[in-house]
Coordinates of C-alpha atoms in Angstrom, one line a residue:
M1 CA 63.7 145.1 77.8
N2 CA 62.0 147.1 75.0
N3 CA 64.3 150.1 75.7
I4 CA 67.4 147.9 75.6
T5 CA 66.3 146.5 72.3
I6 CA 65.7 149.9 70.8
T7 CA 69.1 151.1 72.0
E8 CA 70.8 148.0 70.5
N9 CA 68.9 148.5 67.2
K10 CA 70.0 152.2 67.0
S11 CA 73.6 151.1 67.7
L12 CA 73.4 148.6 64.8
I13 CA 71.9 151.2 62.5
N14 CA 74.6 153.7 63.3
A15 CA 77.3 151.1 62.8
F16 CA 75.8 150.2 59.5
K17 CA 75.8 153.9 58.4
K18 CA 79.4 154.3 59.3
C19 CA 80.3 151.2 57.2
S20 CA 78.0 151.8 54.3
G21 CA 80.3 154.3 52.5
K22 CA 83.3 151.9 52.7
I23 CA 81.1 149.0 51.6
F24 CA 79.8 150.9 48.6
I25 CA 83.2 152.0 47.4
F26 CA 84.6 148.5 48.0
L27 CA 81.9 147.1 45.8
T28 CA 82.6 149.8 43.2
V29 CA 86.2 148.7 43.1
L30 CA 85.1 145.1 42.6
S31 CA 82.8 146.1 39.8
M32 CA 85.6 148.1 38.2
L33 CA 88.0 145.2 38.4
S34 CA 85.5 142.9 36.8
F35 CA 85.0 145.5 34.1
V36 CA 88.7 145.8 33.4
T37 CA 89.0 142.1 33.0
S38 CA 86.1 141.8 30.6
C39 CA 87.3 144.8 28.6
K40 CA 90.6 143.1 27.9
N41 CA 88.6 140.2 26.4
S42 CA 86.2 142.4 24.5
S43 CA 85.9 143.1 20.8
T44 CA 89.0 144.7 19.2
R45 CA 86.7 147.3 17.7
F46 CA 86.9 149.3 21.0
S47 CA 90.7 149.0 21.5
D48 CA 91.3 150.1 17.9
E49 CA 89.1 153.2 18.1
D50 CA 90.7 156.6 18.6
Q51 CA 90.1 158.0 22.1
Q52 CA 86.9 160.0 22.0
V53 CA 86.7 163.6 23.2
L54 CA 84.1 165.3 25.4
D55 CA 81.9 168.2 24.6
S56 CA 82.4 170.9 27.2
T57 CA 78.7 171.4 27.6
Y58 CA 78.4 167.7 28.5
Y59 CA 80.8 167.7 31.5
I60 CA 79.7 171.2 32.7
E61 CA 76.1 170.0 32.9
Y62 CA 77.1 166.7 34.5
I63 CA 79.1 168.4 37.2
K64 CA 76.4 171.0 37.9
S65 CA 73.8 168.3 38.2
D66 CA 75.4 166.9 41.3
P67 CA 75.5 169.3 44.3
K68 CA 78.5 167.4 45.8
L69 CA 80.6 168.2 42.7
A70 CA 79.5 171.7 42.0
D71 CA 82.4 173.3 43.8
Q72 CA 84.8 171.3 41.6
L73 CA 83.6 172.7 38.3
H74 CA 86.6 175.1 38.0
W75 CA 89.1 172.2 38.3
V76 CA 87.1 170.0 35.9
K77 CA 87.0 172.7 33.3
S78 CA 90.7 173.5 33.6
F79 CA 91.6 169.8 33.5
Y80 CA 89.7 168.8 30.4
R81 CA 90.6 172.0 28.5
A82 CA 94.3 171.3 29.1
R83 CA 93.9 167.8 27.6
K84 CA 91.9 169.1 24.6
F85 CA 88.8 167.4 26.0
E86 CA 90.1 163.9 25.6
L87 CA 88.9 161.2 28.1
A88 CA 91.3 160.9 31.0
W89 CA 90.6 157.5 32.6
F90 CA 90.7 155.4 29.5
K91 CA 93.5 154.3 27.2
K92 CA 92.4 152.6 24.0
N93 CA 89.0 152.3 25.6
T94 CA 90.4 150.4 28.6
I95 CA 90.2 152.0 32.0
V96 CA 93.5 152.9 33.5
P97 CA 94.8 151.3 36.7
Q98 CA 94.9 154.7 38.5
A99 CA 91.1 154.5 38.7
E100 CA 91.3 151.4 40.8
K101 CA 94.1 152.9 43.0
M102 CA 92.0 156.1 43.6
L103 CA 89.0 154.2 44.7
E104 CA 91.0 152.1 47.0
V105 CA 92.5 155.2 48.6
I106 CA 89.0 156.6 49.1
T107 CA 87.9 153.5 50.9
K108 CA 90.6 154.3 53.4
A109 CA 89.8 158.0 53.8
A110 CA 89.0 157.4 57.5
D111 CA 92.7 156.9 58.0
E112 CA 93.1 160.5 57.1
G113 CA 90.4 161.7 59.5
L114 CA 88.0 162.0 56.5
D115 CA 84.7 160.2 55.8
P116 CA 84.7 157.9 52.7
A117 CA 81.0 158.5 52.3
D118 CA 81.7 162.1 51.4
Y119 CA 83.3 161.0 48.2
R120 CA 80.7 158.5 47.1
L121 CA 79.0 159.2 43.8
A122 CA 75.8 157.1 43.9
D123 CA 76.0 156.1 40.2
L124 CA 79.6 154.8 40.0
D125 CA 78.8 151.2 40.7
K126 CA 75.9 151.3 38.3
L127 CA 78.1 152.8 35.6
F128 CA 80.8 150.1 35.9
K129 CA 78.1 147.4 35.6
E130 CA 76.4 149.1 32.6
L131 CA 79.7 149.7 30.8
K132 CA 80.5 146.0 31.2
A133 CA 77.1 145.0 29.9
S134 CA 77.4 147.3 26.9
K135 CA 80.7 146.2 25.6
R136 CA 79.1 144.9 22.3
D137 CA 77.0 148.0 21.9
F138 CA 79.5 150.7 20.7
D139 CA 77.2 153.7 20.9
K140 CA 75.9 152.8 24.4
F141 CA 79.5 152.0 25.5
T142 CA 80.9 155.3 24.4
E143 CA 78.0 157.2 26.1
I144 CA 78.6 155.4 29.4
Q145 CA 82.3 155.8 29.0
K146 CA 82.0 159.6 28.9
E147 CA 79.8 159.7 31.9
L148 CA 82.1 157.4 33.9
D149 CA 85.2 159.5 32.9
V150 CA 83.6 162.7 34.2
A151 CA 82.4 161.0 37.3
L152 CA 85.9 159.7 38.1
T153 CA 87.4 163.1 37.4
G154 CA 84.8 164.8 39.7
T155 CA 85.4 162.2 42.4
Y156 CA 89.2 162.8 42.3
F157 CA 88.7 166.6 42.7
L158 CA 86.2 166.1 45.5
W159 CA 88.6 163.9 47.4
A160 CA 91.8 165.8 46.6
S161 CA 90.3 169.2 47.5
D162 CA 89.7 167.9 51.1
Y163 CA 92.9 165.8 51.2
Y164 CA 95.4 168.4 49.9
R165 CA 93.7 171.7 50.6
G166 CA 91.6 171.0 53.6
L167 CA 88.0 170.2 54.5
V168 CA 87.8 173.6 56.1
V169 CA 89.3 176.4 54.0
P170 CA 90.5 179.2 56.4
N171 CA 90.1 182.1 53.9
E172 CA 86.5 181.0 53.3
N173 CA 85.7 180.9 57.0
K174 CA 86.2 184.1 59.0
E175 CA 85.9 182.3 62.3
I176 CA 89.1 180.3 61.6
E177 CA 92.1 182.3 62.5
W178 CA 94.8 181.3 60.1
D179 CA 96.5 183.9 58.0
V180 CA 99.5 181.8 57.0
K181 CA 100.6 181.8 53.4
Q182 CA 98.1 179.7 51.5
N183 CA 98.6 176.3 50.0
K184 CA 98.3 177.0 46.3
I185 CA 98.2 173.5 45.0
R186 CA 96.6 173.2 41.5
L187 CA 94.5 170.1 41.6
D188 CA 94.2 169.8 37.8
G189 CA 98.0 169.5 37.6
A190 CA 97.9 167.0 40.5
L191 CA 95.5 164.8 38.6
M192 CA 97.6 165.0 35.4
T193 CA 100.5 163.7 37.6
V194 CA 98.3 160.9 38.9
L195 CA 97.6 159.8 35.3
G196 CA 101.3 159.9 34.4
E197 CA 100.9 162.9 32.0
R198 CA 103.2 165.3 33.8
E199 CA 106.0 165.1 36.4
S200 CA 106.0 166.7 39.8
Q201 CA 108.3 167.1 42.8
Y202 CA 105.3 166.3 45.0
P203 CA 103.9 162.8 45.6
Y204 CA 100.6 163.2 43.9
E205 CA 101.1 160.0 41.8
S206 CA 101.0 157.8 44.9
F207 CA 98.2 159.8 46.5
S208 CA 100.6 160.6 49.4
P209 CA 100.6 163.6 51.8
L210 CA 102.9 166.5 51.2
H211 CA 104.4 166.8 54.7
D212 CA 106.2 164.2 56.9
E213 CA 104.6 165.9 59.9
Y214 CA 101.2 164.9 58.5
S215 CA 102.3 161.4 57.9
R216 CA 103.5 161.0 61.4
L217 CA 100.2 162.3 62.8
K218 CA 98.4 159.8 60.6
T219 CA 100.4 156.9 62.1
S220 CA 99.6 158.2 65.6
L221 CA 95.9 158.4 64.7
A222 CA 95.9 154.7 63.8
E223 CA 97.6 153.9 67.1
Y224 CA 95.2 156.0 69.2
R225 CA 92.2 154.4 67.4
K226 CA 93.6 151.0 68.5
I227 CA 93.7 152.2 72.1
Q228 CA 90.2 153.5 71.7
A229 CA 89.0 150.1 70.3
S230 CA 90.6 148.3 73.3
G231 CA 88.6 150.5 75.7
G232 CA 90.8 153.5 76.2
W233 CA 93.1 154.1 79.1
P234 CA 92.4 154.0 82.9
T235 CA 91.6 157.0 85.1
V236 CA 94.6 158.0 87.2
A237 CA 94.2 159.6 90.7
A238 CA 96.5 162.4 91.8
S239 CA 99.2 161.5 94.3
P240 CA 101.4 164.6 94.7
K241 CA 103.1 163.3 97.8
L242 CA 104.0 159.9 96.3
K243 CA 107.8 159.4 96.3
R244 CA 110.0 156.9 94.5
L245 CA 109.9 153.4 96.0
Q246 CA 106.7 154.1 97.9
S247 CA 103.6 152.0 97.4
S248 CA 100.3 153.3 96.1
N249 CA 97.1 151.8 94.7
V250 CA 97.4 154.3 91.7
I251 CA 100.6 152.6 90.4
P252 CA 98.8 149.9 88.3
A253 CA 96.7 152.5 86.5
I254 CA 99.7 154.6 85.8
R255 CA 101.7 151.7 84.4
K256 CA 98.8 150.9 82.1
R257 CA 98.3 154.5 81.1
L258 CA 102.0 154.9 80.2
G259 CA 102.2 151.6 78.3
L260 CA 104.4 149.8 80.9
P261 CA 104.1 146.0 81.3
E262 CA 101.9 144.8 84.1
V263 CA 103.8 143.5 87.2
E264 CA 102.8 142.4 90.7
G265 CA 102.8 145.0 93.4
S266 CA 102.2 148.7 93.4
V267 CA 105.6 150.3 94.0
Y268 CA 106.5 153.7 92.4
T269 CA 109.7 152.2 91.0
D270 CA 112.5 154.0 89.1
E271 CA 111.0 152.6 85.9
V272 CA 107.6 154.2 86.6
F273 CA 109.2 157.4 87.8
E274 CA 111.3 157.8 84.6
A275 CA 108.2 157.0 82.5
V276 CA 106.2 159.8 84.3
K277 CA 109.1 162.2 83.7
Q278 CA 109.2 161.4 80.1
F279 CA 105.4 161.8 79.8
Q280 CA 105.7 165.2 81.4
A281 CA 108.5 166.3 79.1
V282 CA 106.7 165.3 76.0
Q283 CA 103.5 167.1 77.1
G284 CA 105.4 170.3 77.9
L285 CA 105.3 170.0 81.7
K286 CA 108.1 170.3 84.2
P287 CA 109.6 166.8 84.2
D288 CA 109.9 166.3 88.0
G289 CA 108.1 162.9 88.3
V290 CA 105.5 164.4 90.7
L291 CA 102.0 163.1 90.2
G292 CA 100.4 166.5 90.6
A293 CA 97.1 167.8 89.5
E294 CA 98.3 169.1 86.1
T295 CA 100.1 165.9 85.2
V296 CA 97.1 163.8 86.2
R297 CA 94.7 166.1 84.3
I298 CA 96.6 165.6 81.1
M299 CA 96.8 161.8 81.7
N300 CA 93.1 161.6 82.1
I301 CA 92.1 163.4 78.9
P302 CA 90.0 160.7 77.1
V303 CA 91.5 159.0 74.1
N304 CA 88.4 160.2 72.0
E305 CA 89.4 163.8 72.6
R306 CA 93.0 163.1 71.7
I307 CA 91.9 161.4 68.4
R308 CA 89.9 164.5 67.5
Q309 CA 92.9 166.7 68.4
I310 CA 95.1 164.7 66.1
I311 CA 92.6 165.0 63.2
L312 CA 92.3 168.7 63.6
N313 CA 96.1 169.2 63.5
M314 CA 96.3 166.9 60.4
E315 CA 93.8 169.4 58.9
R316 CA 96.1 172.3 59.6
W317 CA 98.9 170.6 57.8
R318 CA 96.7 170.6 54.7
W319 CA 96.7 174.4 54.9
I320 CA 100.4 174.8 55.0
P321 CA 102.2 175.5 51.7
R322 CA 103.3 172.5 49.8
S323 CA 106.8 173.0 51.1
F324 CA 108.6 175.5 53.3
E325 CA 111.5 177.6 52.1
P326 CA 115.0 176.1 52.8
D327 CA 115.5 178.7 55.5
Y328 CA 112.7 180.0 57.8
L329 CA 111.7 180.8 61.3
L330 CA 108.7 179.1 62.9
V331 CA 106.9 179.8 66.2
N332 CA 104.4 177.3 67.4
I333 CA 102.2 179.3 69.7
P334 CA 100.6 176.6 71.9
E335 CA 104.1 175.0 72.4
Y336 CA 105.6 178.3 73.4
K337 CA 108.6 177.4 71.2
L338 CA 110.6 179.0 68.4
Y339 CA 112.6 177.1 65.8
V340 CA 115.0 178.3 63.1
Y341 CA 115.6 176.1 60.1
E342 CA 118.5 176.2 57.7
E343 CA 118.4 174.1 54.6
G344 CA 115.4 172.4 56.0
K345 CA 117.1 171.3 59.2
E346 CA 116.7 172.7 62.7
K347 CA 119.5 175.1 63.5
L348 CA 118.2 176.9 66.7
S349 CA 115.3 176.4 69.1
M350 CA 114.3 178.4 72.2
N351 CA 111.3 179.0 74.5
V352 CA 109.1 181.9 73.9
I353 CA 106.3 183.9 75.7
V354 CA 103.2 184.5 73.7
G355 CA 100.1 186.6 74.1
K356 CA 97.5 186.1 76.9
A357 CA 94.2 184.6 75.8
I358 CA 92.7 188.1 75.8
N359 CA 95.6 189.5 73.8
S360 CA 96.2 186.4 71.6
T361 CA 99.2 186.2 69.3
P362 CA 97.8 186.1 65.7
V363 CA 98.4 183.2 63.4
F364 CA 100.1 184.4 60.2
S365 CA 103.2 184.5 58.1
D366 CA 105.5 187.2 56.8
R367 CA 109.2 187.9 56.2
M368 CA 111.7 189.2 58.7
E369 CA 113.7 192.2 57.4
N370 CA 115.4 194.0 60.3
V371 CA 117.0 193.5 63.7
V372 CA 117.0 196.5 66.1
L373 CA 119.6 196.7 68.8
S374 CA 118.8 198.8 72.0
P375 CA 115.3 199.5 70.7
Y376 CA 112.8 202.1 72.0
W377 CA 109.5 200.6 73.0
N378 CA 106.7 202.5 71.2
V379 CA 103.7 202.0 73.5
P380 CA 100.5 200.9 71.7
F381 CA 97.7 203.4 72.0
S382 CA 95.5 200.8 73.7
I383 CA 98.0 200.5 76.6
I384 CA 98.4 204.3 76.7
K385 CA 94.6 204.8 77.0
E386 CA 93.7 201.9 79.3
E387 CA 96.8 201.5 81.5
L388 CA 99.0 204.6 81.5
A389 CA 96.7 207.6 81.1
P390 CA 94.8 207.1 84.4
K391 CA 98.1 206.9 86.3
I392 CA 99.6 209.9 84.5
I393 CA 96.5 211.9 85.4
S394 CA 97.0 211.1 89.1
N395 CA 100.8 211.5 89.0
P396 CA 102.2 213.7 86.3
S397 CA 105.8 212.4 87.0
Y398 CA 104.7 208.8 86.5
L399 CA 106.5 208.6 83.1
D400 CA 109.8 209.6 84.6
R401 CA 109.7 206.7 86.9
L402 CA 109.2 204.4 83.9
D403 CA 112.0 206.0 81.9
M404 CA 109.4 207.0 79.3
E405 CA 109.1 210.1 77.1
V406 CA 106.5 211.7 74.8
V407 CA 107.9 212.8 71.4
T408 CA 106.6 214.1 68.1
A409 CA 106.9 212.2 64.8
S410 CA 110.3 214.0 64.3
G411 CA 111.6 213.0 67.8
E412 CA 111.1 216.3 69.6
Q413 CA 110.3 215.8 73.3
I414 CA 106.9 217.0 74.6
N415 CA 106.1 217.8 78.2
P416 CA 103.5 215.2 79.4
G417 CA 101.9 217.9 81.5
S418 CA 100.9 219.8 78.4
I419 CA 98.6 217.0 77.3
N420 CA 95.0 216.6 78.4
W421 CA 95.1 212.8 79.1
N422 CA 91.4 212.7 79.8
E423 CA 90.5 213.7 76.2
I424 CA 93.0 211.6 74.2
T425 CA 91.5 209.3 71.5
E426 CA 93.1 207.2 68.8
D427 CA 92.1 209.9 66.2
N428 CA 93.5 212.9 68.0
W429 CA 96.6 211.3 69.5
K430 CA 99.5 212.8 67.4
Y431 CA 102.5 211.9 69.6
N432 CA 104.6 208.8 70.3
L433 CA 104.9 207.6 73.9
R434 CA 108.0 205.4 74.2
R435 CA 110.3 203.9 76.7
R436 CA 114.0 204.6 76.3
P437 CA 116.6 201.9 75.6
G438 CA 117.9 200.4 78.8
P439 CA 117.3 197.8 81.5
K440 CA 113.7 198.9 82.1
N441 CA 112.7 198.6 78.4
D442 CA 110.0 196.1 77.9
L443 CA 111.6 195.0 74.6
G444 CA 114.9 194.2 76.3
D445 CA 118.0 194.6 74.2
V446 CA 116.8 193.3 70.8
K447 CA 113.8 193.6 68.6
F448 CA 113.2 191.5 65.4
I449 CA 110.9 193.1 62.8
F450 CA 108.9 191.4 60.1
P451 CA 106.5 194.3 59.0
N452 CA 102.9 193.2 59.2
S453 CA 99.4 194.7 59.7
N454 CA 99.1 193.1 63.1
N455 CA 102.1 195.1 64.5
I456 CA 103.6 191.9 65.9
Y457 CA 107.3 191.3 66.3
L458 CA 109.8 189.2 68.3
H459 CA 111.8 190.8 71.1
D460 CA 113.9 190.3 74.2
T461 CA 112.5 190.9 77.7
P462 CA 113.9 192.0 81.1
H463 CA 111.8 189.3 82.7
D464 CA 113.8 186.1 82.0
E465 CA 112.4 184.3 85.0
L466 CA 109.1 183.8 83.1
F467 CA 110.7 181.4 80.6
S468 CA 111.0 178.7 83.3
Q469 CA 107.3 178.4 83.6
A470 CA 105.5 175.7 81.6
E471 CA 102.6 177.9 80.5
R472 CA 103.9 181.1 79.0
G473 CA 101.0 183.3 77.9
F474 CA 102.0 186.6 79.4
S475 CA 102.4 189.2 76.6
H476 CA 100.1 191.7 74.8
G477 CA 100.5 189.7 71.6
C478 CA 104.1 190.0 70.6
V479 CA 106.5 187.1 71.0
R480 CA 109.3 187.3 73.6
V481 CA 112.3 185.1 72.9
E482 CA 114.5 183.4 75.4
K483 CA 117.9 183.7 73.6
P484 CA 117.7 187.1 71.8
I485 CA 121.5 187.6 71.5
E486 CA 122.0 184.1 70.0
L487 CA 119.1 184.7 67.6
A488 CA 120.5 188.1 66.6
E489 CA 124.0 186.7 66.0
Y490 CA 122.6 184.0 63.8
L491 CA 120.3 186.3 61.8
L492 CA 123.1 188.9 61.3
R493 CA 125.8 186.4 60.4
N494 CA 125.7 187.5 56.7
S495 CA 124.9 191.1 57.2
G496 CA 128.3 192.6 57.9
N497 CA 130.6 192.5 60.9
W498 CA 128.1 191.5 63.5
S499 CA 129.8 189.1 65.9
K500 CA 128.4 188.5 69.4
S501 CA 130.9 190.9 70.9
Q502 CA 130.0 193.6 68.3
I503 CA 126.3 193.1 69.0
L504 CA 126.9 193.5 72.8
E505 CA 129.1 196.5 72.4
T506 CA 126.4 198.3 70.3
I507 CA 123.7 197.4 72.8
S508 CA 125.9 198.9 75.7
K509 CA 125.7 202.3 74.0
R510 CA 122.0 202.5 74.7
E511 CA 121.3 204.1 71.3
E512 CA 118.8 202.5 68.9
K513 CA 120.5 200.8 66.0
Q514 CA 118.6 199.1 63.1
V515 CA 120.3 196.6 61.0
Q516 CA 118.8 195.2 57.8
L517 CA 119.2 191.5 57.0
K518 CA 121.1 190.8 53.9
K519 CA 118.2 188.5 52.9
S520 CA 114.8 188.5 54.4
L521 CA 113.7 185.4 56.3
P522 CA 110.2 183.8 56.1
V523 CA 108.5 183.8 59.5
Y524 CA 105.6 181.5 60.4
L525 CA 103.5 182.0 63.5
V526 CA 101.4 178.8 63.6
Y527 CA 99.0 177.0 65.9
F528 CA 99.6 173.2 66.3
T529 CA 98.3 171.6 69.5
A530 CA 99.3 168.0 68.4
W531 CA 102.4 166.7 66.6
T532 CA 104.4 163.5 66.4
D533 CA 108.2 163.7 66.6
E534 CA 110.6 161.7 64.6
N535 CA 110.8 159.1 67.4
G536 CA 107.0 158.5 67.2
K537 CA 106.2 160.3 70.4
V538 CA 102.9 162.2 70.3
H539 CA 103.0 165.7 71.8
F540 CA 99.8 167.5 72.9
R541 CA 99.3 171.0 74.1
D542 CA 96.3 172.9 75.5
D543 CA 94.1 174.8 73.2
I544 CA 95.1 178.1 74.8
Y545 CA 93.1 180.4 72.4
G546 CA 90.2 178.1 71.6
H547 CA 91.2 177.7 68.0
D548 CA 90.8 173.9 68.2
K549 CA 87.2 174.3 69.5
T550 CA 86.3 176.7 66.7
L551 CA 87.8 174.4 64.0
A552 CA 86.1 171.3 65.5
E553 CA 82.7 173.0 65.1
H554 CA 83.4 173.4 61.4
Y555 CA 85.3 170.2 60.7
F556 CA 83.1 167.6 62.5
N557 CA 79.8 169.2 61.6

């Protein structure tokens, strides 16, 4: 009995800790509302006074004195300097309504996957009470007013830094692989918008997120937390041989897992069959309605894990630039999917093949500049050394079978037999080993170049059969596209007379032809393992490179 009591007490203590931050901020809001009401009824001496200004030494020392605020000093300095050191949260010595709104937003930070307690400044409630009590003591009132103004400013930057820029900043954490163009939001400007002192195309004034995709994930987070609160979902057993209209004791669990109404009986009806197919399609599986091991594995991932997955992907949306360009190309690596957007709307989409876990496709952004028709494949040195050299040593004619050649930088052919393949290193290798254009070429008929330090590009492939598989991590890191001719035709539509027939005719000549795009196109290779579509369906994908696991270690700790 004693052990049970101790466990129950610990549970109560933990529950209290989780709620304490919200309770504190809620009481702070109540104190502030009480203060605002009393201020309106206070002596006219305060409302008639000019707005006081801050000494820069004062707010610098104040921010430095609180370890939670120290990282926000840059923004605080910039903010007050721009407003010539005037108080921000008071107008005619009355606190502005945006302060109440901000604190209300912070009480709900858990809705964003954040912890309200992280933004709690221990003296805020005390300051509101002291300000109210000192309304007839001008000197004391103004001193507390200064402290409260800086505290509110620091609180905003503390919250906004996490909410708009991310709790985990990729370029400050080398373990986080994310080299996409940075979100360069200026938090001092955002606060000026909140206070109605400047206009912005972004919704800072309403404390709203910058991307619809984030908002949809937030809605899904709330829904999944309701599922969690109700006990989660049932465990489903695999039944790969179950066919439509057959009975099985797994059907009630499947109906509950998929949100279907409870009915008497355990028949695999058309309704359940179609719901299983829809679940499979949304989760990136083959929609065949078969209750195989992979379908059941995904069904049985606990709701707690899905909640964490949603939160991690909300975090990634904070890293994305405030807005994409009107036209851009995006590859979501875990989804094995490529999208082309024109004027902000999806124009093309297709399956892709990405790198194996050991040769992972990097997460970064750049700009596409060229399309290459009938490309040579220039073999990376790592493949030459590890895969080709041993076979060439044992069979000097091996390259002929592969339709490959060795050339100098100027294109002069070199006899492979003249090279000591045992002794080659990356430093002494001065040639180019390449595969000629044609049906055996690993790049297929088209290559799409966006110059980058990773030497990653998009390209065609002679192995079209691989696109039918659900999991498509087969490459050495580059991205193979399912519809290369369609993509080339679209990208070259404004770069001269490049119709589909002209593209195919050029390819048929088996001579490499590079075409520059009239206007370079932004390319984003991103890593989202959870997203919610416009119909409210939540899509999940496996963490194929372990990036979720790494991010979780930073985010939740």
